[in-house]
Structures are given as C-alpha cells and as structure tokens.
mmCIF file with all atom_site columns, N, CA and C in Angstrom:
data_model
loop_
_atom_site.group_PDB
_atom_site.id
_atom_site.type_symbol
_atom_site.label_atom_id
_atom_site.label_alt_id
_atom_site.label_comp_id
_atom_site.label_asym_id
_atom_site.label_entity_id
_atom_site.label_seq_id
_atom_site.pdbx_PDB_ins_code
_atom_site.Cartn_x
_atom_site.Cartn_y
_atom_site.Cartn_z
_atom_site.occupancy
_atom_site.B_iso_or_equiv
_atom_site.pdbx_formal_charge
_atom_site.auth_seq_id
_atom_site.auth_comp_id
_atom_site.auth_asym_id
_atom_site.auth_atom_id
_atom_site.pdbx_PDB_model_num
ATOM 1   N N  . UNK A 1 1  ? 55.696 8.049  -99.890  1.00 74.00 ? 931  UNK A N  1
ATOM 2   C CA . UNK A 1 1  ? 54.491 7.855  -100.700 1.00 74.00 ? 931  UNK A CA 1
ATOM 3   C C  . UNK A 1 1  ? 53.257 8.442  -100.011 1.00 74.00 ? 931  UNK A C  1
ATOM 4   N N  . UNK A 1 2  ? 52.326 8.920  -100.799 1.00 78.00 ? 932  UNK A N  1
ATOM 5   C CA . UNK A 1 2  ? 51.065 9.432  -100.276 1.00 78.00 ? 932  UNK A CA 1
ATOM 6   C C  . UNK A 1 2  ? 49.918 8.764  -101.016 1.00 78.00 ? 932  UNK A C  1
ATOM 7   N N  . UNK A 1 3  ? 48.750 8.824  -100.448 1.00 76.00 ? 933  UNK A N  1
ATOM 8   C CA . UNK A 1 3  ? 47.558 8.342  -101.146 1.00 76.00 ? 933  UNK A CA 1
ATOM 9   C C  . UNK A 1 3  ? 46.557 9.476  -101.169 1.00 76.00 ? 933  UNK A C  1
ATOM 10  N N  . UNK A 1 4  ? 45.915 9.650  -102.291 1.00 78.00 ? 934  UNK A N  1
ATOM 11  C CA . UNK A 1 4  ? 44.973 10.747 -102.480 1.00 78.00 ? 934  UNK A CA 1
ATOM 12  C C  . UNK A 1 4  ? 43.580 10.198 -102.687 1.00 78.00 ? 934  UNK A C  1
ATOM 13  N N  . UNK A 1 5  ? 42.596 11.006 -102.370 1.00 80.00 ? 935  UNK A N  1
ATOM 14  C CA . UNK A 1 5  ? 41.209 10.636 -102.635 1.00 80.00 ? 935  UNK A CA 1
ATOM 15  C C  . UNK A 1 5  ? 40.538 11.862 -103.243 1.00 80.00 ? 935  UNK A C  1
ATOM 16  N N  . UNK A 1 6  ? 39.735 11.638 -104.253 1.00 83.00 ? 936  UNK A N  1
ATOM 17  C CA . UNK A 1 6  ? 38.994 12.722 -104.887 1.00 83.00 ? 936  UNK A CA 1
ATOM 18  C C  . UNK A 1 6  ? 37.889 13.170 -103.936 1.00 83.00 ? 936  UNK A C  1
ATOM 19  N N  . UNK A 1 7  ? 37.859 14.457 -103.614 1.00 86.00 ? 937  UNK A N  1
ATOM 20  C CA . UNK A 1 7  ? 36.880 14.985 -102.661 1.00 86.00 ? 937  UNK A CA 1
ATOM 21  C C  . UNK A 1 7  ? 35.453 14.717 -103.125 1.00 86.00 ? 937  UNK A C  1
ATOM 22  N N  . UNK A 1 8  ? 35.227 14.690 -104.436 1.00 91.00 ? 938  UNK A N  1
ATOM 23  C CA . UNK A 1 8  ? 33.871 14.425 -104.945 1.00 91.00 ? 938  UNK A CA 1
ATOM 24  C C  . UNK A 1 8  ? 33.453 12.988 -104.640 1.00 91.00 ? 938  UNK A C  1
ATOM 25  N N  . UNK A 1 9  ? 34.385 12.060 -104.791 1.00 89.00 ? 939  UNK A N  1
ATOM 26  C CA . UNK A 1 9  ? 34.090 10.663 -104.467 1.00 89.00 ? 939  UNK A CA 1
ATOM 27  C C  . UNK A 1 9  ? 33.800 10.508 -102.981 1.00 89.00 ? 939  UNK A C  1
ATOM 28  N N  . UNK A 1 10 ? 34.612 11.157 -102.153 1.00 88.00 ? 940  UNK A N  1
ATOM 29  C CA . UNK A 1 10 ? 34.424 11.065 -100.714 1.00 88.00 ? 940  UNK A CA 1
ATOM 30  C C  . UNK A 1 10 ? 33.089 11.676 -100.303 1.00 88.00 ? 940  UNK A C  1
ATOM 31  N N  . UNK A 1 11 ? 32.752 12.826 -100.874 1.00 92.00 ? 941  UNK A N  1
ATOM 32  C CA . UNK A 1 11 ? 31.475 13.484 -100.546 1.00 92.00 ? 941  UNK A CA 1
ATOM 33  C C  . UNK A 1 11 ? 30.297 12.610 -100.943 1.00 92.00 ? 941  UNK A C  1
ATOM 34  N N  . UNK A 1 12 ? 30.364 12.003 -102.114 1.00 93.00 ? 942  UNK A N  1
ATOM 35  C CA . UNK A 1 12 ? 29.289 11.123 -102.586 1.00 93.00 ? 942  UNK A CA 1
ATOM 36  C C  . UNK A 1 12 ? 29.116 9.948  -101.626 1.00 93.00 ? 942  UNK A C  1
ATOM 37  N N  . UNK A 1 13 ? 30.232 9.366  -101.217 1.00 90.00 ? 943  UNK A N  1
ATOM 38  C CA . UNK A 1 13 ? 30.194 8.210  -100.320 1.00 90.00 ? 943  UNK A CA 1
ATOM 39  C C  . UNK A 1 13 ? 29.630 8.605  -98.956  1.00 90.00 ? 943  UNK A C  1
ATOM 40  N N  . UNK A 1 14 ? 30.068 9.752  -98.427  1.00 90.00 ? 944  UNK A N  1
ATOM 41  C CA . UNK A 1 14 ? 29.565 10.197 -97.125  1.00 90.00 ? 944  UNK A CA 1
ATOM 42  C C  . UNK A 1 14 ? 28.073 10.516 -97.179  1.00 90.00 ? 944  UNK A C  1
ATOM 43  N N  . UNK A 1 15 ? 27.610 11.126 -98.278  1.00 94.00 ? 945  UNK A N  1
ATOM 44  C CA . UNK A 1 15 ? 26.179 11.413 -98.419  1.00 94.00 ? 945  UNK A CA 1
ATOM 45  C C  . UNK A 1 15 ? 25.381 10.115 -98.451  1.00 94.00 ? 945  UNK A C  1
ATOM 46  N N  . UNK A 1 16 ? 25.910 9.118  -99.155  1.00 94.00 ? 946  UNK A N  1
ATOM 47  C CA . UNK A 1 16 ? 25.236 7.816  -99.215  1.00 94.00 ? 946  UNK A CA 1
ATOM 48  C C  . UNK A 1 16 ? 25.162 7.184  -97.826  1.00 94.00 ? 946  UNK A C  1
ATOM 49  N N  . UNK A 1 17 ? 26.240 7.277  -97.061  1.00 92.00 ? 947  UNK A N  1
ATOM 50  C CA . UNK A 1 17 ? 26.233 6.730  -95.699  1.00 92.00 ? 947  UNK A CA 1
ATOM 51  C C  . UNK A 1 17 ? 25.191 7.436  -94.845  1.00 92.00 ? 947  UNK A C  1
ATOM 52  N N  . UNK A 1 18 ? 25.088 8.756  -94.972  1.00 93.00 ? 948  UNK A N  1
ATOM 53  C CA . UNK A 1 18 ? 24.105 9.517  -94.194  1.00 93.00 ? 948  UNK A CA 1
ATOM 54  C C  . UNK A 1 18 ? 22.688 9.112  -94.581  1.00 93.00 ? 948  UNK A C  1
ATOM 55  N N  . UNK A 1 19 ? 22.449 8.949  -95.873  1.00 96.00 ? 949  UNK A N  1
ATOM 56  C CA . UNK A 1 19 ? 21.117 8.546  -96.339  1.00 96.00 ? 949  UNK A CA 1
ATOM 57  C C  . UNK A 1 19 ? 20.725 7.184  -95.790  1.00 96.00 ? 949  UNK A C  1
ATOM 58  N N  . UNK A 1 20 ? 21.700 6.298  -95.665  1.00 95.00 ? 950  UNK A N  1
ATOM 59  C CA . UNK A 1 20 ? 21.429 4.938  -95.161  1.00 95.00 ? 950  UNK A CA 1
ATOM 60  C C  . UNK A 1 20 ? 21.551 4.863  -93.639  1.00 95.00 ? 950  UNK A C  1
ATOM 61  N N  . UNK A 1 21 ? 21.765 6.021  -93.012  1.00 94.00 ? 951  UNK A N  1
ATOM 62  C CA . UNK A 1 21 ? 21.893 6.133  -91.558  1.00 94.00 ? 951  UNK A CA 1
ATOM 63  C C  . UNK A 1 21 ? 23.014 5.265  -90.997  1.00 94.00 ? 951  UNK A C  1
ATOM 64  N N  . UNK A 1 22 ? 24.108 5.204  -91.728  1.00 92.00 ? 952  UNK A N  1
ATOM 65  C CA . UNK A 1 22 ? 25.303 4.508  -91.249  1.00 92.00 ? 952  UNK A CA 1
ATOM 66  C C  . UNK A 1 22 ? 26.156 5.508  -90.493  1.00 92.00 ? 952  UNK A C  1
ATOM 67  N N  . UNK A 1 23 ? 26.751 5.070  -89.410  1.00 88.00 ? 953  UNK A N  1
ATOM 68  C CA . UNK A 1 23 ? 27.606 5.958  -88.636  1.00 88.00 ? 953  UNK A CA 1
ATOM 69  C C  . UNK A 1 23 ? 28.797 5.180  -88.096  1.00 88.00 ? 953  UNK A C  1
ATOM 70  N N  . UNK A 1 24 ? 29.739 5.917  -87.555  1.00 88.00 ? 954  UNK A N  1
ATOM 71  C CA . UNK A 1 24 ? 30.918 5.298  -86.975  1.00 88.00 ? 954  UNK A CA 1
ATOM 72  C C  . UNK A 1 24 ? 32.186 5.877  -87.569  1.00 88.00 ? 954  UNK A C  1
ATOM 73  N N  . UNK A 1 25 ? 33.292 5.474  -87.019  1.00 87.00 ? 955  UNK A N  1
ATOM 74  C CA . UNK A 1 25 ? 34.589 5.950  -87.488  1.00 87.00 ? 955  UNK A CA 1
ATOM 75  C C  . UNK A 1 25 ? 34.901 5.361  -88.857  1.00 87.00 ? 955  UNK A C  1
ATOM 76  N N  . UNK A 1 26 ? 35.527 6.163  -89.693  1.00 81.00 ? 956  UNK A N  1
ATOM 77  C CA . UNK A 1 26 ? 35.923 5.704  -91.026  1.00 81.00 ? 956  UNK A CA 1
ATOM 78  C C  . UNK A 1 26 ? 37.346 6.131  -91.310  1.00 81.00 ? 956  UNK A C  1
ATOM 79  N N  . UNK A 1 27 ? 37.978 5.428  -92.207  1.00 79.00 ? 957  UNK A N  1
ATOM 80  C CA . UNK A 1 27 ? 39.306 5.768  -92.684  1.00 79.00 ? 957  UNK A CA 1
ATOM 81  C C  . UNK A 1 27 ? 39.221 5.744  -94.204  1.00 79.00 ? 957  UNK A C  1
ATOM 82  N N  . UNK A 1 28 ? 39.062 6.895  -94.797  1.00 77.00 ? 958  UNK A N  1
ATOM 83  C CA . UNK A 1 28 ? 38.904 6.976  -96.246  1.00 77.00 ? 958  UNK A CA 1
ATOM 84  C C  . UNK A 1 28 ? 40.205 7.427  -96.879  1.00 77.00 ? 958  UNK A C  1
ATOM 85  N N  . UNK A 1 29 ? 40.653 6.690  -97.882  1.00 76.00 ? 959  UNK A N  1
ATOM 86  C CA . UNK A 1 29 ? 41.878 7.059  -98.589  1.00 76.00 ? 959  UNK A CA 1
ATOM 87  C C  . UNK A 1 29 ? 41.879 6.441  -99.967  1.00 76.00 ? 959  UNK A C  1
ATOM 88  N N  . UNK A 1 30 ? 42.711 6.965  -100.812 1.00 72.00 ? 960  UNK A N  1
ATOM 89  C CA . UNK A 1 30 ? 42.863 6.432  -102.163 1.00 72.00 ? 960  UNK A CA 1
ATOM 90  C C  . UNK A 1 30 ? 43.911 5.335  -102.187 1.00 72.00 ? 960  UNK A C  1
ATOM 91  N N  . UNK A 1 31 ? 44.245 4.861  -103.381 1.00 72.00 ? 961  UNK A N  1
ATOM 92  C CA . UNK A 1 31 ? 45.251 3.799  -103.504 1.00 72.00 ? 961  UNK A CA 1
ATOM 93  C C  . UNK A 1 31 ? 46.619 4.258  -103.003 1.00 72.00 ? 961  UNK A C  1
ATOM 94  N N  . UNK A 1 32 ? 47.296 3.403  -102.259 1.00 72.00 ? 962  UNK A N  1
ATOM 95  C CA . UNK A 1 32 ? 48.614 3.734  -101.714 1.00 72.00 ? 962  UNK A CA 1
ATOM 96  C C  . UNK A 1 32 ? 49.694 3.692  -102.778 1.00 72.00 ? 962  UNK A C  1
ATOM 97  N N  . UNK A 1 33 ? 50.689 4.537  -102.575 1.00 71.00 ? 963  UNK A N  1
ATOM 98  C CA . UNK A 1 33 ? 51.876 4.475  -103.407 1.00 71.00 ? 963  UNK A CA 1
ATOM 99  C C  . UNK A 1 33 ? 51.723 4.982  -104.821 1.00 71.00 ? 963  UNK A C  1
ATOM 100 N N  . UNK A 1 34 ? 50.666 5.748  -105.117 1.00 75.00 ? 964  UNK A N  1
ATOM 101 C CA . UNK A 1 34 ? 50.502 6.215  -106.492 1.00 75.00 ? 964  UNK A CA 1
ATOM 102 C C  . UNK A 1 34 ? 51.384 7.417  -106.790 1.00 75.00 ? 964  UNK A C  1
ATOM 103 N N  . UNK A 1 35 ? 51.820 8.128  -105.762 1.00 82.00 ? 965  UNK A N  1
ATOM 104 C CA . UNK A 1 35 ? 52.743 9.243  -105.945 1.00 82.00 ? 965  UNK A CA 1
ATOM 105 C C  . UNK A 1 35 ? 53.422 9.542  -104.629 1.00 82.00 ? 965  UNK A C  1
ATOM 106 N N  . UNK A 1 36 ? 54.286 10.542 -104.652 1.00 86.00 ? 966  UNK A N  1
ATOM 107 C CA . UNK A 1 36 ? 54.942 11.033 -103.448 1.00 86.00 ? 966  UNK A CA 1
ATOM 108 C C  . UNK A 1 36 ? 54.518 12.479 -103.247 1.00 86.00 ? 966  UNK A C  1
ATOM 109 N N  . UNK A 1 37 ? 54.806 13.044 -102.091 1.00 84.00 ? 967  UNK A N  1
ATOM 110 C CA . UNK A 1 37 ? 54.480 14.441 -101.852 1.00 84.00 ? 967  UNK A CA 1
ATOM 111 C C  . UNK A 1 37 ? 55.234 15.325 -102.849 1.00 84.00 ? 967  UNK A C  1
ATOM 112 N N  . UNK A 1 38 ? 56.496 14.985 -103.103 1.00 87.00 ? 968  UNK A N  1
ATOM 113 C CA . UNK A 1 38 ? 57.273 15.720 -104.103 1.00 87.00 ? 968  UNK A CA 1
ATOM 114 C C  . UNK A 1 38 ? 56.656 15.620 -105.489 1.00 87.00 ? 968  UNK A C  1
ATOM 115 N N  . UNK A 1 39 ? 56.139 14.439 -105.827 1.00 88.00 ? 969  UNK A N  1
ATOM 116 C CA . UNK A 1 39 ? 55.475 14.253 -107.114 1.00 88.00 ? 969  UNK A CA 1
ATOM 117 C C  . UNK A 1 39 ? 54.227 15.114 -107.225 1.00 88.00 ? 969  UNK A C  1
ATOM 118 N N  . UNK A 1 40 ? 53.467 15.212 -106.136 1.00 87.00 ? 970  UNK A N  1
ATOM 119 C CA . UNK A 1 40 ? 52.276 16.060 -106.119 1.00 87.00 ? 970  UNK A CA 1
ATOM 120 C C  . UNK A 1 40 ? 52.653 17.523 -106.329 1.00 87.00 ? 970  UNK A C  1
ATOM 121 N N  . UNK A 1 41 ? 53.700 17.982 -105.633 1.00 90.00 ? 971  UNK A N  1
ATOM 122 C CA . UNK A 1 41 ? 54.144 19.361 -105.795 1.00 90.00 ? 971  UNK A CA 1
ATOM 123 C C  . UNK A 1 41 ? 54.607 19.629 -107.222 1.00 90.00 ? 971  UNK A C  1
ATOM 124 N N  . UNK A 1 42 ? 55.271 18.665 -107.822 1.00 91.00 ? 972  UNK A N  1
ATOM 125 C CA . UNK A 1 42 ? 55.739 18.825 -109.207 1.00 91.00 ? 972  UNK A CA 1
ATOM 126 C C  . UNK A 1 42 ? 54.567 18.970 -110.173 1.00 91.00 ? 972  UNK A C  1
ATOM 127 N N  . UNK A 1 43 ? 53.537 18.169 -110.002 1.00 90.00 ? 973  UNK A N  1
ATOM 128 C CA . UNK A 1 43 ? 52.345 18.282 -110.852 1.00 90.00 ? 973  UNK A CA 1
ATOM 129 C C  . UNK A 1 43 ? 51.686 19.647 -110.656 1.00 90.00 ? 973  UNK A C  1
ATOM 130 N N  . UNK A 1 44 ? 51.614 20.109 -109.401 1.00 92.00 ? 974  UNK A N  1
ATOM 131 C CA . UNK A 1 44 ? 51.036 21.441 -109.131 1.00 92.00 ? 974  UNK A CA 1
ATOM 132 C C  . UNK A 1 44 ? 51.819 22.512 -109.876 1.00 92.00 ? 974  UNK A C  1
ATOM 133 N N  . UNK A 1 45 ? 53.128 22.419 -109.869 1.00 94.00 ? 975  UNK A N  1
ATOM 134 C CA . UNK A 1 45 ? 53.963 23.396 -110.560 1.00 94.00 ? 975  UNK A CA 1
ATOM 135 C C  . UNK A 1 45 ? 53.717 23.346 -112.063 1.00 94.00 ? 975  UNK A C  1
ATOM 136 N N  . UNK A 1 46 ? 53.627 22.145 -112.599 1.00 94.00 ? 976  UNK A N  1
ATOM 137 C CA . UNK A 1 46 ? 53.422 21.985 -114.041 1.00 94.00 ? 976  UNK A CA 1
ATOM 138 C C  . UNK A 1 46 ? 52.072 22.533 -114.491 1.00 94.00 ? 976  UNK A C  1
ATOM 139 N N  . UNK A 1 47 ? 51.003 22.172 -113.795 1.00 95.00 ? 977  UNK A N  1
ATOM 140 C CA . UNK A 1 47 ? 49.672 22.577 -114.260 1.00 95.00 ? 977  UNK A CA 1
ATOM 141 C C  . UNK A 1 47 ? 49.406 24.068 -114.066 1.00 95.00 ? 977  UNK A C  1
ATOM 142 N N  . UNK A 1 48 ? 50.147 24.706 -113.165 1.00 96.00 ? 978  UNK A N  1
ATOM 143 C CA . UNK A 1 48 ? 49.973 26.150 -112.980 1.00 96.00 ? 978  UNK A CA 1
ATOM 144 C C  . UNK A 1 48 ? 50.943 26.962 -113.829 1.00 96.00 ? 978  UNK A C  1
ATOM 145 N N  . UNK A 1 49 ? 51.886 26.275 -114.483 1.00 96.00 ? 979  UNK A N  1
ATOM 146 C CA . UNK A 1 49 ? 52.873 26.979 -115.291 1.00 96.00 ? 979  UNK A CA 1
ATOM 147 C C  . UNK A 1 49 ? 53.889 27.739 -114.449 1.00 96.00 ? 979  UNK A C  1
ATOM 148 N N  . UNK A 1 50 ? 54.026 27.340 -113.207 1.00 95.00 ? 980  UNK A N  1
ATOM 149 C CA . UNK A 1 50 ? 54.916 28.037 -112.282 1.00 95.00 ? 980  UNK A CA 1
ATOM 150 C C  . UNK A 1 50 ? 56.376 27.686 -112.551 1.00 95.00 ? 980  UNK A C  1
ATOM 151 N N  . UNK A 1 51 ? 57.234 28.605 -112.185 1.00 94.00 ? 981  UNK A N  1
ATOM 152 C CA . UNK A 1 51 ? 58.675 28.340 -112.249 1.00 94.00 ? 981  UNK A CA 1
ATOM 153 C C  . UNK A 1 51 ? 59.252 28.236 -110.836 1.00 94.00 ? 981  UNK A C  1
ATOM 154 N N  . UNK A 1 52 ? 58.380 27.953 -109.869 1.00 93.00 ? 982  UNK A N  1
ATOM 155 C CA . UNK A 1 52 ? 58.800 27.842 -108.467 1.00 93.00 ? 982  UNK A CA 1
ATOM 156 C C  . UNK A 1 52 ? 59.890 26.796 -108.315 1.00 93.00 ? 982  UNK A C  1
ATOM 157 N N  . UNK A 1 53 ? 60.800 27.058 -107.404 1.00 92.00 ? 983  UNK A N  1
ATOM 158 C CA . UNK A 1 53 ? 61.849 26.097 -107.078 1.00 92.00 ? 983  UNK A CA 1
ATOM 159 C C  . UNK A 1 53 ? 61.590 25.580 -105.668 1.00 92.00 ? 983  UNK A C  1
ATOM 160 N N  . UNK A 1 54 ? 61.668 24.270 -105.493 1.00 88.00 ? 984  UNK A N  1
ATOM 161 C CA . UNK A 1 54 ? 61.460 23.666 -104.181 1.00 88.00 ? 984  UNK A CA 1
ATOM 162 C C  . UNK A 1 54 ? 62.760 23.748 -103.398 1.00 88.00 ? 984  UNK A C  1
ATOM 163 N N  . UNK A 1 55 ? 62.669 24.251 -102.185 1.00 90.00 ? 985  UNK A N  1
ATOM 164 C CA . UNK A 1 55 ? 63.846 24.392 -101.328 1.00 90.00 ? 985  UNK A CA 1
ATOM 165 C C  . UNK A 1 55 ? 63.604 23.587 -100.057 1.00 90.00 ? 985  UNK A C  1
ATOM 166 N N  . UNK A 1 56 ? 64.334 22.483 -99.885  1.00 90.00 ? 986  UNK A N  1
ATOM 167 C CA . UNK A 1 56 ? 64.155 21.696 -98.669  1.00 90.00 ? 986  UNK A CA 1
ATOM 168 C C  . UNK A 1 56 ? 64.635 22.487 -97.444  1.00 90.00 ? 986  UNK A C  1
ATOM 169 N N  . UNK A 1 57 ? 63.870 22.404 -96.368  1.00 93.00 ? 987  UNK A N  1
ATOM 170 C CA . UNK A 1 57 ? 64.226 23.076 -95.114  1.00 93.00 ? 987  UNK A CA 1
ATOM 171 C C  . UNK A 1 57 ? 64.272 21.996 -94.033  1.00 93.00 ? 987  UNK A C  1
ATOM 172 N N  . UNK A 1 58 ? 65.376 21.927 -93.303  1.00 94.00 ? 988  UNK A N  1
ATOM 173 C CA . UNK A 1 58 ? 65.476 20.912 -92.248  1.00 94.00 ? 988  UNK A CA 1
ATOM 174 C C  . UNK A 1 58 ? 64.349 21.059 -91.220  1.00 94.00 ? 988  UNK A C  1
ATOM 175 N N  . UNK A 1 59 ? 63.872 19.935 -90.749  1.00 92.00 ? 989  UNK A N  1
ATOM 176 C CA . UNK A 1 59 ? 62.768 19.921 -89.788  1.00 92.00 ? 989  UNK A CA 1
ATOM 177 C C  . UNK A 1 59 ? 63.067 20.784 -88.564  1.00 92.00 ? 989  UNK A C  1
ATOM 178 N N  . UNK A 1 60 ? 64.286 20.740 -88.072  1.00 95.00 ? 990  UNK A N  1
ATOM 179 C CA . UNK A 1 60 ? 64.645 21.516 -86.885  1.00 95.00 ? 990  UNK A CA 1
ATOM 180 C C  . UNK A 1 60 ? 64.438 23.017 -87.117  1.00 95.00 ? 990  UNK A C  1
ATOM 181 N N  . UNK A 1 61 ? 64.742 23.492 -88.319  1.00 96.00 ? 991  UNK A N  1
ATOM 182 C CA . UNK A 1 61 ? 64.555 24.916 -88.631  1.00 96.00 ? 991  UNK A CA 1
ATOM 183 C C  . UNK A 1 61 ? 63.071 25.273 -88.676  1.00 96.00 ? 991  UNK A C  1
ATOM 184 N N  . UNK A 1 62 ? 62.256 24.382 -89.238  1.00 94.00 ? 992  UNK A N  1
ATOM 185 C CA . UNK A 1 62 ? 60.816 24.639 -89.291  1.00 94.00 ? 992  UNK A CA 1
ATOM 186 C C  . UNK A 1 62 ? 60.230 24.700 -87.880  1.00 94.00 ? 992  UNK A C  1
ATOM 187 N N  . UNK A 1 63 ? 60.610 23.743 -87.046  1.00 93.00 ? 993  UNK A N  1
ATOM 188 C CA . UNK A 1 63 ? 60.101 23.717 -85.672  1.00 93.00 ? 993  UNK A CA 1
ATOM 189 C C  . UNK A 1 63 ? 60.555 24.949 -84.896  1.00 93.00 ? 993  UNK A C  1
ATOM 190 N N  . UNK A 1 64 ? 61.807 25.370 -85.097  1.00 96.00 ? 994  UNK A N  1
ATOM 191 C CA . UNK A 1 64 ? 62.324 26.560 -84.419  1.00 96.00 ? 994  UNK A CA 1
ATOM 192 C C  . UNK A 1 64 ? 61.582 27.819 -84.866  1.00 96.00 ? 994  UNK A C  1
ATOM 193 N N  . UNK A 1 65 ? 61.066 27.815 -86.088  1.00 96.00 ? 995  UNK A N  1
ATOM 194 C CA . UNK A 1 65 ? 60.322 28.965 -86.616  1.00 96.00 ? 995  UNK A CA 1
ATOM 195 C C  . UNK A 1 65 ? 58.850 28.923 -86.218  1.00 96.00 ? 995  UNK A C  1
ATOM 196 N N  . UNK A 1 66 ? 58.450 27.884 -85.455  1.00 95.00 ? 996  UNK A N  1
ATOM 197 C CA . UNK A 1 66 ? 57.069 27.800 -84.979  1.00 95.00 ? 996  UNK A CA 1
ATOM 198 C C  . UNK A 1 66 ? 56.124 27.059 -85.900  1.00 95.00 ? 996  UNK A C  1
ATOM 199 N N  . UNK A 1 67 ? 56.659 26.411 -86.940  1.00 94.00 ? 997  UNK A N  1
ATOM 200 C CA . UNK A 1 67 ? 55.809 25.627 -87.835  1.00 94.00 ? 997  UNK A CA 1
ATOM 201 C C  . UNK A 1 67 ? 55.377 24.367 -87.098  1.00 94.00 ? 997  UNK A C  1
ATOM 202 N N  . UNK A 1 68 ? 54.086 24.095 -87.077  1.00 91.00 ? 998  UNK A N  1
ATOM 203 C CA . UNK A 1 68 ? 53.562 22.925 -86.373  1.00 91.00 ? 998  UNK A CA 1
ATOM 204 C C  . UNK A 1 68 ? 53.204 21.825 -87.363  1.00 91.00 ? 998  UNK A C  1
ATOM 205 N N  . UNK A 1 69 ? 53.629 20.609 -87.025  1.00 86.00 ? 999  UNK A N  1
ATOM 206 C CA . UNK A 1 69 ? 53.300 19.450 -87.861  1.00 86.00 ? 999  UNK A CA 1
ATOM 207 C C  . UNK A 1 69 ? 51.788 19.281 -87.947  1.00 86.00 ? 999  UNK A C  1
ATOM 208 N N  . UNK A 1 70 ? 51.294 18.998 -89.142  1.00 84.00 ? 1000 UNK A N  1
ATOM 209 C CA . UNK A 1 70 ? 49.887 18.727 -89.433  1.00 84.00 ? 1000 UNK A CA 1
ATOM 210 C C  . UNK A 1 70 ? 48.984 19.924 -89.157  1.00 84.00 ? 1000 UNK A C  1
ATOM 211 N N  . UNK A 1 71 ? 49.572 21.083 -88.857  1.00 88.00 ? 1001 UNK A N  1
ATOM 212 C CA . UNK A 1 71 ? 48.796 22.312 -88.725  1.00 88.00 ? 1001 UNK A CA 1
ATOM 213 C C  . UNK A 1 71 ? 49.164 23.229 -89.889  1.00 88.00 ? 1001 UNK A C  1
ATOM 214 N N  . UNK A 1 72 ? 50.458 23.476 -90.042  1.00 84.00 ? 1002 UNK A N  1
ATOM 215 C CA . UNK A 1 72 ? 50.940 24.346 -91.115  1.00 84.00 ? 1002 UNK A CA 1
ATOM 216 C C  . UNK A 1 72 ? 51.434 23.551 -92.322  1.00 84.00 ? 1002 UNK A C  1
ATOM 217 N N  . UNK A 1 73 ? 52.008 22.393 -92.075  1.00 79.00 ? 1003 UNK A N  1
ATOM 218 C CA . UNK A 1 73 ? 52.544 21.536 -93.142  1.00 79.00 ? 1003 UNK A CA 1
ATOM 219 C C  . UNK A 1 73 ? 52.277 20.075 -92.797  1.00 79.00 ? 1003 UNK A C  1
ATOM 220 N N  . UNK A 1 74 ? 52.170 19.223 -93.812  1.00 70.00 ? 1004 UNK A N  1
ATOM 221 C CA . UNK A 1 74 ? 52.008 17.788 -93.534  1.00 70.00 ? 1004 UNK A CA 1
ATOM 222 C C  . UNK A 1 74 ? 53.294 17.176 -93.038  1.00 70.00 ? 1004 UNK A C  1
#
C-alpha cells in the first residue's frame, strides 16, 4: 500500500507554515492504504491510453544493473 498527497495541498500547507513562521521537521502524507503502487501504475496507464505491459524484475537483477533504491525507483 502507498499513501499519496496532492502537491497543491502540500504547497498550500507549507506556505501557511512559512507565513506563520512555523518550523521544524514534518511528515506529510495522504491517507494510508488508498491504493498500491501497482494500482497507481494501472491508473497512469489508463489515463494516458497506453498499452504498456508491466514486467516484474527481481530485486537482485535491478541491483546488479546499478539501480539504486529510492534514487532510480521507489
């Protein structure tokens, strides 16, 4: 499961915090469990009209190819 946040909502909230001179660490996120990463990819495919096929690749193969976690892929 993933949680998403609308960038416009986050920007509005951060601007409000700056205006009120609030600072500190924050953890901003949307509601949990509303979709999965696969569900997000499926919606992307649908709204773009793509016929892309998702091909799972084992983690070991990605790491061997130099793909870095949280740099190239989530």
